[in-house]
């Protein structure tokens, strides 16, 4: 047999039955917990159930016969939990909601380090005697693990702006990546056939680490949601592979759940940008230099004063706010909520139209607005709200650009053609809060800004909103 | 041996399918908490780490195991706490208009 320590009970000792029973209950709790996330009312309870599942998993594991000493375990658990508590408790270090993607990225890194080390440890202990099956599992565990460690760290660095958030590209980048990837896969194959060949194993680990870095470097800020989701999937698959290696069904199940979640979210993000997986990973959006056929020449945008905009908002019956990431960067969510409260006090309704790619990770904008105490029943998905714009008096666009560009519907030569957008142009009137006339992430002109129904309120989002609040109060 | 691998593959494929079904029901509203929750659940590698740290298979093995336990428990504890903090912010409209 192999170094696998969690052997399936052929004899079926009572202890083994108990452990497997606990693992089974634990997996059920994980699934029920994730199920709870289908509604905000049940979500917190669901997460309670999932963390109970995790507690059961730890208890079941500690009952195992192979575990004979607890000193290292206790020290490890104490240190790890303390650090986890410090990060997780808002009282000590407050992780702002805008930093949530970084946090998730660095947290992935820690999980992946654990998976990688466990795999490396098995290899160090039993290397040459490993069976093909176990070696395959350990190989994938370590390959995906190491890739996730460095990839997550790079993603963290980019999001935290320790390294440039721009897409870093160079000639032959894809060729280099493919060659490295191919070599790593060949080494993986070699080490599976001849597990004793330690050089192949370490070479593979090294290449996986380098690939993680190279995979994230060409990804620009707005494509980060796809990468973070993908890293989530890899971390899950690495845990699953560990389950295959250690013959532990709980690991296989949890890893598969994470893998499914990660892949599903990255596919959803790609769809929302109307781009293929391959295009996000190998295309480096910044390198696309296609220029929209229509230029802004001869068109003029109409500016509006805060006083006029305030009057229009105050007397609107229905307002839909379209927030972009710029809003969150300016930390203007709280003043936006104040504005919304004033409009409601004047008798209007306010809702928020959330594009799936608003923010730096899937669903990010919802969390940023919820942080400002905006009730979640006012936060509407694109599909839910798009038919409502026709009956809306004012669409208030704040810091969003490409997601409201009608060219996505009408102009086949535009790089964003085919991307699903919010139908802000269907509203009776549109007010756009914008710093200046610069173009959006995709670097293209936005016809919406030149629409006769559109008025531009220039200035920093936070100060413009503050002026609007003051003006409405003065009415 | 083959029997075990086949059973493992069954478990993997079925769990992946259940995951897909459960996760397609999560509304976009909660996609960030979902990702943070999935991240916390990835900390399940704690299970393997505990075995590595407690098996008494040499000092290097225990040390690697302990580092793995530290990393995995940061992932678990930090992940669940942050998810809960996020979910706490999602509130219904209390002053519902008639």
mmCIF file of N, CA and C in Angstrom, chain A residues 1-6 118-119 122 130 133-139 141 239-248 251-252, chain B residues 1 8:
data_model
loop_
_atom_site.group_PDB
_atom_site.id
_atom_site.type_symbol
_atom_site.label_atom_id
_atom_site.label_comp_id
_atom_site.label_asym_id
_atom_site.label_seq_id
_atom_site.Cartn_x
_atom_site.Cartn_y
_atom_site.Cartn_z
ATOM 1 N N UNK A 1 0.866 -1.204 0.000
ATOM 2 C CA UNK A 1 0.000 0.000 0.000
ATOM 3 C C UNK A 1 0.888 1.235 0.000
ATOM 4 N N UNK A 2 0.323 2.326 0.125
ATOM 5 C CA UNK A 2 1.031 3.578 -0.069
ATOM 6 C C UNK A 2 1.174 4.311 1.252
ATOM 7 N N UNK A 3 1.538 5.542 1.139
ATOM 8 C CA UNK A 3 1.631 6.357 2.328
ATOM 9 C C UNK A 3 0.261 6.827 2.795
ATOM 10 N N UNK A 4 -0.764 6.449 2.050
ATOM 11 C CA UNK A 4 -2.101 6.892 2.432
ATOM 12 C C UNK A 4 -2.386 6.445 3.848
ATOM 13 N N UNK A 5 -2.821 7.364 4.639
ATOM 14 C CA UNK A 5 -2.989 7.049 6.048
ATOM 15 C C UNK A 5 -4.440 6.736 6.384
ATOM 16 N N UNK A 6 -5.370 7.257 5.590
ATOM 17 C CA UNK A 6 -6.771 7.044 5.925
ATOM 18 C C UNK A 6 -7.301 5.851 5.138
ATOM 19 N N UNK A 118 1.171 19.221 2.362
ATOM 20 C CA UNK A 118 0.751 17.855 2.672
ATOM 21 C C UNK A 118 1.196 16.914 1.549
ATOM 22 N N UNK A 119 1.033 17.357 0.300
ATOM 23 C CA UNK A 119 1.456 16.534 -0.826
ATOM 24 C C UNK A 119 2.965 16.319 -0.832
ATOM 25 N N UNK A 122 3.973 13.811 1.827
ATOM 26 C CA UNK A 122 3.722 12.415 1.427
ATOM 27 C C UNK A 122 4.819 11.948 0.475
ATOM 28 N N UNK A 130 5.505 4.960 -4.056
ATOM 29 C CA UNK A 130 4.114 5.339 -4.314
ATOM 30 C C UNK A 130 3.568 4.612 -5.539
ATOM 31 N N UNK A 133 -1.538 5.284 -8.936
ATOM 32 C CA UNK A 133 -2.757 6.018 -8.565
ATOM 33 C C UNK A 133 -2.472 7.111 -7.556
ATOM 34 N N UNK A 134 -1.778 6.748 -6.475
ATOM 35 C CA UNK A 134 -1.511 7.740 -5.430
ATOM 36 C C UNK A 134 -0.580 8.827 -5.941
ATOM 37 N N UNK A 135 0.412 8.425 -6.737
ATOM 38 C CA UNK A 135 1.341 9.423 -7.261
ATOM 39 C C UNK A 135 0.616 10.401 -8.186
ATOM 40 N N UNK A 136 -0.325 9.896 -8.985
ATOM 41 C CA UNK A 136 -1.108 10.795 -9.844
ATOM 42 C C UNK A 136 -1.831 11.833 -8.989
ATOM 43 N N UNK A 137 -2.474 11.338 -7.930
ATOM 44 C CA UNK A 137 -3.223 12.244 -7.063
ATOM 45 C C UNK A 137 -2.302 13.271 -6.424
ATOM 46 N N UNK A 138 -1.190 12.798 -5.866
ATOM 47 C CA UNK A 138 -0.259 13.730 -5.218
ATOM 48 C C UNK A 138 0.310 14.713 -6.244
ATOM 49 N N UNK A 139 0.610 14.191 -7.442
ATOM 50 C CA UNK A 139 1.129 15.060 -8.497
ATOM 51 C C UNK A 139 0.178 16.207 -8.797
ATOM 52 N N UNK A 141 -2.276 17.287 -6.901
ATOM 53 C CA UNK A 141 -2.444 18.101 -5.691
ATOM 54 C C UNK A 141 -1.352 19.165 -5.602
ATOM 55 N N UNK A 239 -7.481 20.319 -3.237
ATOM 56 C CA UNK A 239 -7.971 19.628 -2.032
ATOM 57 C C UNK A 239 -8.599 18.289 -2.412
ATOM 58 N N UNK A 240 -9.311 18.263 -3.541
ATOM 59 C CA UNK A 240 -9.905 17.011 -4.006
ATOM 60 C C UNK A 240 -8.819 15.979 -4.294
ATOM 61 N N UNK A 241 -7.761 16.431 -4.974
ATOM 62 C CA UNK A 241 -6.664 15.516 -5.303
ATOM 63 C C UNK A 241 -6.048 14.959 -4.025
ATOM 64 N N UNK A 242 -5.962 15.824 -3.001
ATOM 65 C CA UNK A 242 -5.451 15.353 -1.710
ATOM 66 C C UNK A 242 -6.347 14.239 -1.182
ATOM 67 N N UNK A 243 -7.664 14.406 -1.378
ATOM 68 C CA UNK A 243 -8.604 13.383 -0.950
ATOM 69 C C UNK A 243 -8.362 12.063 -1.668
ATOM 70 N N UNK A 244 -8.048 12.126 -2.968
ATOM 71 C CA UNK A 244 -7.729 10.911 -3.719
ATOM 72 C C UNK A 244 -6.467 10.268 -3.154
ATOM 73 N N UNK A 245 -5.460 11.104 -2.846
ATOM 74 C CA UNK A 245 -4.182 10.580 -2.364
ATOM 75 C C UNK A 245 -4.332 9.938 -0.988
ATOM 76 N N UNK A 246 -5.102 10.591 -0.111
ATOM 77 C CA UNK A 246 -5.227 10.084 1.255
ATOM 78 C C UNK A 246 -6.434 9.173 1.405
ATOM 79 N N UNK A 247 -7.140 8.919 0.311
ATOM 80 C CA UNK A 247 -8.374 8.148 0.321
ATOM 81 C C UNK A 247 -9.351 8.685 1.361
ATOM 82 N N UNK A 248 -9.663 9.950 1.237
ATOM 83 C CA UNK A 248 -10.567 10.607 2.183
ATOM 84 C C UNK A 248 -11.703 11.255 1.406
ATOM 85 N N UNK A 251 -12.565 15.114 1.880
ATOM 86 C CA UNK A 251 -11.722 16.030 1.109
ATOM 87 C C UNK A 251 -12.177 16.072 -0.349
ATOM 88 N N UNK A 252 -12.491 14.893 -0.892
ATOM 89 C CA UNK A 252 -12.923 14.854 -2.295
ATOM 90 C C UNK A 252 -14.194 15.678 -2.476
ATOM 91 N N UNK B 1 -7.532 -2.013 -5.295
ATOM 92 C CA UNK B 1 -7.035 -0.652 -5.554
ATOM 93 C C UNK B 1 -7.896 0.056 -6.597
ATOM 94 N N UNK B 8 -13.860 6.559 -5.553
ATOM 95 C CA UNK B 8 -13.452 7.957 -5.362
ATOM 96 C C UNK B 8 -13.958 8.827 -6.509
#
